[in-house]
């Protein structure tokens, strides 16, 4: 164990952990939304994220970006970021809606047990992985760098870099927008009502299928947004990129309190920071182990998570 690295690079490790945690939190929102409404762990959500990374990659290629392209600036940079992000969100959102229609809706209407739905989720996850592997191959693909990763300044030993600031600021804005949407809009009230009691919601005129579709759509949009940010940060993707990240995002949801939007945010940030500290202490090869250890510990000692509220209780 190397605690000297943690103490000497504490600021940098914390900042990098928050950046990584912001991506985890965006994906965790999909898990927590679906669980809050349907009490379903959508294990295929990790592949929705993966499709978002490919949406960003293909849209970048469509506008002529490649490994030799120079980074952009000004309006060209803003336009490029908006394009790859919107395409990634659209593909992930559409895939999430289709996933609900094909893999879950029929089972839900027939009152299938949770084990049956879980098997369907695992099957959908494997299908999407192998379908993309057949389409794009099994090797990593590089995302073209359109944003110059420039260090603006150093704060407490952390390099405040342009791509990291972009990830933190844009992720925070998306999370705030989602929390406001669920808290104050009519559609958001419908989501909370179904999360609280489906039978009563039907009597009050809530369209369950519409709410479920909306829930999957929002989760898919968040995963697609995370996919585009992941490409900006790590600049690579492949068919299985969602497996480990999906487990970490699920861990973040459980850590914060699955079914709680603010819990997903808190869990993602905490997990990212702890993972960054763990990699410094135990070595980079142990980084992924940290998420699994945290998941086991949370399930053992605090299964309700740090906040422990459900979706219908989370209000502004």
CSV table of C-alpha atoms in Angstrom, one decimal:
chain,number,residue,atom,x,y,z
A,1,UNK,CA,0.0,0.0,0.0
A,2,UNK,CA,1.3,3.4,-0.9
A,3,UNK,CA,-0.3,6.2,1.1
A,4,UNK,CA,2.4,8.7,0.2
A,5,UNK,CA,0.9,8.9,-3.3
A,6,UNK,CA,-2.5,9.7,-1.9
A,7,UNK,CA,-1.2,12.5,0.4
A,8,UNK,CA,1.1,14.0,-2.2
A,9,UNK,CA,-1.5,14.0,-5.0
A,10,UNK,CA,-4.7,14.4,-2.9
A,11,UNK,CA,-6.0,17.4,-4.8
A,12,UNK,CA,-5.5,15.9,-8.3
A,13,UNK,CA,-6.9,12.5,-7.2
A,14,UNK,CA,-10.0,14.2,-5.8
A,15,UNK,CA,-10.6,16.3,-8.8
A,16,UNK,CA,-10.1,13.4,-11.2
A,17,UNK,CA,-12.4,11.3,-9.1
A,18,UNK,CA,-15.2,13.8,-9.3
A,19,UNK,CA,-14.9,13.9,-13.1
A,20,UNK,CA,-15.1,10.1,-13.3
A,21,UNK,CA,-17.9,10.1,-10.7
A,22,UNK,CA,-20.0,12.6,-12.8
A,23,UNK,CA,-20.0,10.0,-15.6
A,24,UNK,CA,-21.0,7.2,-13.2
A,25,UNK,CA,-23.7,9.4,-11.8
A,26,UNK,CA,-25.3,10.1,-15.2
A,27,UNK,CA,-25.5,6.4,-15.9
A,28,UNK,CA,-26.7,5.6,-12.4
A,29,UNK,CA,-29.7,7.9,-13.0
A,30,UNK,CA,-31.0,5.4,-15.5
A,31,UNK,CA,-30.8,2.5,-13.0
A,32,UNK,CA,-32.4,4.5,-10.2
A,33,UNK,CA,-35.2,5.9,-12.4
A,34,UNK,CA,-36.3,2.4,-13.7
A,35,UNK,CA,-36.0,0.8,-10.3
A,36,UNK,CA,-38.0,3.6,-8.7
A,37,UNK,CA,-40.9,3.1,-11.1
A,38,UNK,CA,-40.8,-0.6,-11.8
A,39,UNK,CA,-38.6,-2.1,-9.0
A,40,UNK,CA,-36.6,-3.5,-11.9
A,41,UNK,CA,-32.8,-3.6,-12.2
A,42,UNK,CA,-32.2,-2.9,-15.9
A,43,UNK,CA,-28.9,-4.7,-16.4
A,44,UNK,CA,-29.1,-3.9,-20.1
A,45,UNK,CA,-28.7,-0.2,-19.3
A,46,UNK,CA,-24.9,-0.6,-19.5
A,47,UNK,CA,-25.3,-1.4,-23.2
A,48,UNK,CA,-27.5,1.7,-23.7
A,49,UNK,CA,-24.5,3.7,-22.5
A,50,UNK,CA,-22.3,1.7,-24.9
A,51,UNK,CA,-24.5,2.6,-27.8
A,52,UNK,CA,-24.3,6.2,-26.8
A,53,UNK,CA,-20.5,6.1,-27.1
A,54,UNK,CA,-20.8,4.7,-30.7
A,55,UNK,CA,-23.4,7.3,-31.5
A,56,UNK,CA,-20.9,10.0,-30.6
A,57,UNK,CA,-18.1,8.2,-32.5
A,58,UNK,CA,-20.2,7.8,-35.7
A,59,UNK,CA,-21.5,11.4,-35.6
A,60,UNK,CA,-17.9,12.6,-35.3
A,61,UNK,CA,-16.9,10.5,-38.3
A,62,UNK,CA,-19.9,11.8,-40.2
A,63,UNK,CA,-18.7,15.4,-40.0
A,64,UNK,CA,-15.2,14.4,-41.2
A,65,UNK,CA,-13.3,14.1,-37.9
A,66,UNK,CA,-10.6,11.5,-37.6
A,67,UNK,CA,-7.3,10.9,-35.8
A,68,UNK,CA,-5.5,13.5,-37.9
A,69,UNK,CA,-8.1,16.2,-37.4
A,70,UNK,CA,-7.0,19.3,-35.5
A,71,UNK,CA,-8.9,20.3,-32.3
A,72,UNK,CA,-11.6,22.9,-32.9
A,73,UNK,CA,-12.3,26.2,-31.2
A,74,UNK,CA,-15.0,28.8,-30.9
A,75,UNK,CA,-18.4,28.1,-32.5
A,76,UNK,CA,-16.9,25.1,-34.4
A,77,UNK,CA,-16.1,23.4,-31.0
A,78,UNK,CA,-19.5,24.2,-29.5
A,79,UNK,CA,-21.3,22.9,-32.6
A,80,UNK,CA,-19.2,19.7,-32.7
A,81,UNK,CA,-19.8,19.0,-29.0
A,82,UNK,CA,-23.6,19.6,-29.4
A,83,UNK,CA,-23.8,17.4,-32.4
A,84,UNK,CA,-22.0,14.4,-31.0
A,85,UNK,CA,-23.9,14.8,-27.7
A,86,UNK,CA,-27.3,15.1,-29.3
A,87,UNK,CA,-26.7,12.1,-31.6
A,88,UNK,CA,-25.4,10.0,-28.7
A,89,UNK,CA,-28.5,10.9,-26.6
A,90,UNK,CA,-30.9,10.3,-29.4
A,91,UNK,CA,-29.5,6.8,-30.1
A,92,UNK,CA,-29.4,5.8,-26.5
A,93,UNK,CA,-32.8,7.2,-25.8
A,94,UNK,CA,-34.3,5.3,-28.8
A,95,UNK,CA,-32.5,2.1,-27.8
A,96,UNK,CA,-33.8,2.4,-24.3
A,97,UNK,CA,-37.4,2.8,-25.4
A,98,UNK,CA,-37.1,-0.1,-27.8
A,99,UNK,CA,-35.6,-2.2,-25.0
A,100,UNK,CA,-38.6,-1.5,-22.8
A,101,UNK,CA,-41.1,-2.3,-25.6
A,102,UNK,CA,-39.3,-5.6,-26.7
A,103,UNK,CA,-37.8,-7.0,-23.6
A,104,UNK,CA,-39.9,-5.8,-20.7
A,105,UNK,CA,-43.4,-4.6,-21.6
A,106,UNK,CA,-44.9,-8.0,-22.5
A,107,UNK,CA,-43.5,-9.6,-19.3
A,108,UNK,CA,-44.8,-6.7,-17.2
A,109,UNK,CA,-48.3,-6.9,-18.7
A,110,UNK,CA,-48.4,-10.7,-18.0
A,111,UNK,CA,-47.3,-10.2,-14.4
A,112,UNK,CA,-44.0,-12.1,-14.9
A,113,UNK,CA,-41.8,-12.6,-11.8
A,114,UNK,CA,-38.7,-10.6,-11.1
A,115,UNK,CA,-36.4,-13.5,-12.0
A,116,UNK,CA,-38.0,-13.8,-15.4
A,117,UNK,CA,-37.5,-10.1,-16.0
A,118,UNK,CA,-34.0,-10.3,-14.8
A,119,UNK,CA,-33.2,-13.1,-17.2
A,120,UNK,CA,-34.7,-11.0,-20.0
A,121,UNK,CA,-32.5,-8.1,-19.0
A,122,UNK,CA,-29.3,-10.2,-19.1
A,123,UNK,CA,-30.3,-11.7,-22.4
A,124,UNK,CA,-30.9,-8.2,-23.9
A,125,UNK,CA,-27.5,-7.1,-22.6
A,126,UNK,CA,-25.7,-10.0,-24.2
A,127,UNK,CA,-27.6,-9.5,-27.4
A,128,UNK,CA,-26.7,-5.9,-27.7
A,129,UNK,CA,-23.0,-6.6,-26.9
A,130,UNK,CA,-22.7,-9.3,-29.6
A,131,UNK,CA,-24.7,-7.4,-32.2
A,132,UNK,CA,-22.3,-4.4,-31.9
A,133,UNK,CA,-19.3,-6.8,-31.9
A,134,UNK,CA,-20.5,-8.3,-35.2
A,135,UNK,CA,-21.1,-4.8,-36.6
A,136,UNK,CA,-18.0,-3.0,-35.4
A,137,UNK,CA,-15.6,-5.7,-34.4
A,138,UNK,CA,-14.1,-6.5,-31.0
A,139,UNK,CA,-11.2,-4.0,-30.9
A,140,UNK,CA,-11.1,-0.6,-29.4
A,141,UNK,CA,-12.0,2.3,-31.7
A,142,UNK,CA,-10.5,5.7,-31.1
A,143,UNK,CA,-12.6,8.8,-30.8
A,144,UNK,CA,-11.1,11.9,-32.6
A,145,UNK,CA,-10.0,14.7,-30.3
A,146,UNK,CA,-11.9,17.8,-31.2
A,147,UNK,CA,-11.3,19.6,-27.9
A,148,UNK,CA,-7.8,20.7,-27.0
A,149,UNK,CA,-7.1,19.3,-23.5
A,150,UNK,CA,-5.6,22.5,-22.2
A,151,UNK,CA,-4.6,23.0,-18.6
A,152,UNK,CA,-6.1,26.3,-17.5
A,153,UNK,CA,-4.6,26.5,-14.1
A,154,UNK,CA,-3.5,24.3,-11.1
A,155,UNK,CA,-5.5,24.3,-7.9
A,156,UNK,CA,-4.3,22.4,-4.8
A,157,UNK,CA,-2.2,20.2,-7.1
A,158,UNK,CA,-5.0,19.4,-9.5
A,159,UNK,CA,-4.7,20.3,-13.2
A,160,UNK,CA,-7.9,22.2,-14.1
A,161,UNK,CA,-8.2,21.0,-17.6
A,162,UNK,CA,-10.7,22.0,-20.3
A,163,UNK,CA,-12.2,18.6,-20.9
A,164,UNK,CA,-12.6,17.9,-17.2
A,165,UNK,CA,-14.3,21.2,-16.5
A,166,UNK,CA,-16.6,20.5,-19.5
A,167,UNK,CA,-17.6,17.1,-18.0
A,168,UNK,CA,-18.3,18.5,-14.5
A,169,UNK,CA,-20.2,21.5,-15.6
A,170,UNK,CA,-22.4,19.9,-18.3
A,171,UNK,CA,-23.1,16.8,-16.1
A,172,UNK,CA,-24.1,19.1,-13.2
A,173,UNK,CA,-26.5,21.1,-15.6
A,174,UNK,CA,-28.1,17.8,-16.8
A,175,UNK,CA,-28.6,16.5,-13.3
A,176,UNK,CA,-30.2,19.8,-12.2
A,177,UNK,CA,-32.5,19.8,-15.2
A,178,UNK,CA,-33.6,16.2,-14.5
A,179,UNK,CA,-34.2,16.8,-10.8
A,180,UNK,CA,-36.3,19.9,-11.7
A,181,UNK,CA,-38.2,18.0,-14.3
A,182,UNK,CA,-39.1,15.2,-12.0
A,183,UNK,CA,-39.9,17.5,-9.1
A,184,UNK,CA,-42.1,20.2,-10.7
A,185,UNK,CA,-43.5,19.1,-14.1
A,186,UNK,CA,-46.7,17.2,-14.7
A,187,UNK,CA,-44.8,14.3,-16.4
A,188,UNK,CA,-42.5,14.3,-13.4
A,189,UNK,CA,-45.4,14.1,-11.0
A,190,UNK,CA,-46.7,11.2,-13.0
A,191,UNK,CA,-43.4,9.4,-12.6
A,192,UNK,CA,-43.4,9.9,-8.9
A,193,UNK,CA,-47.0,8.8,-8.6
A,194,UNK,CA,-46.4,5.5,-10.4
A,195,UNK,CA,-43.3,5.0,-8.3
A,196,UNK,CA,-45.4,5.4,-5.2
A,197,UNK,CA,-48.4,3.3,-6.2
A,198,UNK,CA,-49.2,2.0,-9.6
A,199,UNK,CA,-52.8,0.9,-8.9
A,200,UNK,CA,-53.7,4.3,-7.4
A,201,UNK,CA,-52.0,6.1,-10.3
A,202,UNK,CA,-54.2,4.2,-12.8
A,203,UNK,CA,-57.4,5.3,-10.9
A,204,UNK,CA,-56.1,8.9,-11.0
A,205,UNK,CA,-55.8,8.7,-14.8
A,206,UNK,CA,-52.1,8.2,-15.2
A,207,UNK,CA,-51.1,6.2,-18.3
A,208,UNK,CA,-48.7,3.6,-16.9
A,209,UNK,CA,-47.2,2.6,-20.3
A,210,UNK,CA,-46.5,6.3,-21.1
A,211,UNK,CA,-44.8,6.9,-17.8
A,212,UNK,CA,-42.7,3.7,-18.1
A,213,UNK,CA,-41.7,4.7,-21.7
A,214,UNK,CA,-40.8,8.2,-20.5
A,215,UNK,CA,-38.7,6.7,-17.6
A,216,UNK,CA,-36.7,4.5,-20.0
A,217,UNK,CA,-36.4,7.4,-22.4
A,218,UNK,CA,-35.0,9.8,-19.7
A,219,UNK,CA,-32.6,7.1,-18.5
A,220,UNK,CA,-31.4,6.5,-22.0
A,221,UNK,CA,-30.9,10.2,-22.7
A,222,UNK,CA,-28.7,10.4,-19.5
A,223,UNK,CA,-26.7,7.3,-20.5
A,224,UNK,CA,-26.2,8.8,-24.0
A,225,UNK,CA,-25.0,12.0,-22.6
A,226,UNK,CA,-22.6,10.1,-20.3
A,227,UNK,CA,-21.4,8.2,-23.4
A,228,UNK,CA,-20.5,11.4,-25.2
A,229,UNK,CA,-18.7,12.7,-22.2
A,230,UNK,CA,-16.9,9.4,-21.8
A,231,UNK,CA,-15.6,9.7,-25.4
A,232,UNK,CA,-14.4,13.2,-24.8
A,233,UNK,CA,-12.5,12.1,-21.7
A,234,UNK,CA,-11.2,8.6,-22.6
A,235,UNK,CA,-11.4,8.8,-26.4
A,236,UNK,CA,-12.1,5.2,-27.1
A,237,UNK,CA,-14.9,2.7,-27.1
A,238,UNK,CA,-15.7,-1.0,-27.9
A,239,UNK,CA,-18.6,-3.4,-27.7
A,240,UNK,CA,-18.0,-4.3,-24.1
A,241,UNK,CA,-17.2,-0.9,-22.7
A,242,UNK,CA,-20.4,-0.8,-20.7
A,243,UNK,CA,-19.8,-3.9,-18.7
A,244,UNK,CA,-17.5,-2.7,-15.9
A,245,UNK,CA,-18.8,0.9,-16.1
A,246,UNK,CA,-22.4,-0.4,-15.8
A,247,UNK,CA,-21.5,-2.3,-12.6
A,248,UNK,CA,-19.9,0.8,-11.2
A,249,UNK,CA,-22.9,3.0,-12.1
A,250,UNK,CA,-25.2,0.4,-10.4
A,251,UNK,CA,-22.9,0.5,-7.4
A,252,UNK,CA,-23.2,4.2,-7.3
A,253,UNK,CA,-27.0,3.9,-7.4
A,254,UNK,CA,-27.0,1.4,-4.6
A,255,UNK,CA,-24.5,3.5,-2.6
A,256,UNK,CA,-26.6,6.6,-2.8
A,257,UNK,CA,-29.9,4.9,-2.3
A,258,UNK,CA,-31.4,3.2,-5.4
A,259,UNK,CA,-34.6,4.9,-6.4
A,260,UNK,CA,-33.3,8.3,-5.3
A,261,UNK,CA,-32.1,10.8,-8.0
A,262,UNK,CA,-30.0,12.8,-5.6
A,263,UNK,CA,-28.6,9.5,-4.2
A,264,UNK,CA,-27.4,8.5,-7.7
A,265,UNK,CA,-25.6,11.8,-7.9
A,266,UNK,CA,-24.0,11.5,-4.5
A,267,UNK,CA,-23.2,7.8,-5.0
A,268,UNK,CA,-21.5,8.5,-8.3
A,269,UNK,CA,-19.3,11.2,-7.0
A,270,UNK,CA,-18.4,9.3,-3.9
A,271,UNK,CA,-17.6,6.2,-5.9
A,272,UNK,CA,-15.4,8.1,-8.3
A,273,UNK,CA,-13.4,9.8,-5.6
A,274,UNK,CA,-13.0,6.6,-3.6
A,275,UNK,CA,-11.9,4.7,-6.7
A,276,UNK,CA,-9.4,7.4,-7.5
A,277,UNK,CA,-8.0,7.1,-3.9
A,278,UNK,CA,-8.0,3.3,-4.1
A,279,UNK,CA,-6.0,3.3,-7.3
A,280,UNK,CA,-3.4,5.6,-5.7
A,281,UNK,CA,-3.1,3.5,-2.6
A,282,UNK,CA,-3.3,-0.1,-4.0
A,283,UNK,CA,-2.2,0.5,-7.7
A,284,UNK,CA,-4.1,1.1,-10.9
A,285,UNK,CA,-4.8,-2.6,-11.4
A,286,UNK,CA,-7.0,-2.6,-8.3
A,287,UNK,CA,-9.1,0.4,-9.4
A,288,UNK,CA,-12.0,-1.7,-10.6
A,289,UNK,CA,-12.0,-3.9,-7.5
A,290,UNK,CA,-12.9,-0.9,-5.4
A,291,UNK,CA,-16.4,-0.6,-6.9
A,292,UNK,CA,-17.1,-4.3,-6.2
A,293,UNK,CA,-15.9,-4.1,-2.6
A,294,UNK,CA,-18.0,-1.0,-2.0
A,295,UNK,CA,-21.1,-2.7,-3.5
A,296,UNK,CA,-20.6,-5.7,-1.2
A,297,UNK,CA,-20.1,-3.5,1.9
A,298,UNK,CA,-23.1,-1.3,1.1
A,299,UNK,CA,-25.3,-4.4,0.6
A,300,UNK,CA,-24.1,-5.9,3.9
A,301,UNK,CA,-24.2,-2.9,6.2
A,302,UNK,CA,-26.5,-0.3,4.6
A,303,UNK,CA,-28.6,-1.8,1.8
A,304,UNK,CA,-30.8,1.4,1.7
A,305,UNK,CA,-27.8,3.5,0.7
A,306,UNK,CA,-26.5,6.8,2.0
A,307,UNK,CA,-29.7,8.7,1.6
A,308,UNK,CA,-32.1,5.8,1.5
A,309,UNK,CA,-35.1,7.6,0.0
A,310,UNK,CA,-37.2,6.4,-2.8
A,311,UNK,CA,-38.0,8.3,-6.0
A,312,UNK,CA,-41.4,9.5,-4.9
A,313,UNK,CA,-40.0,11.1,-1.7
A,314,UNK,CA,-37.3,13.0,-3.5
A,315,UNK,CA,-38.8,16.5,-3.8
A,316,UNK,CA,-37.2,19.9,-4.1
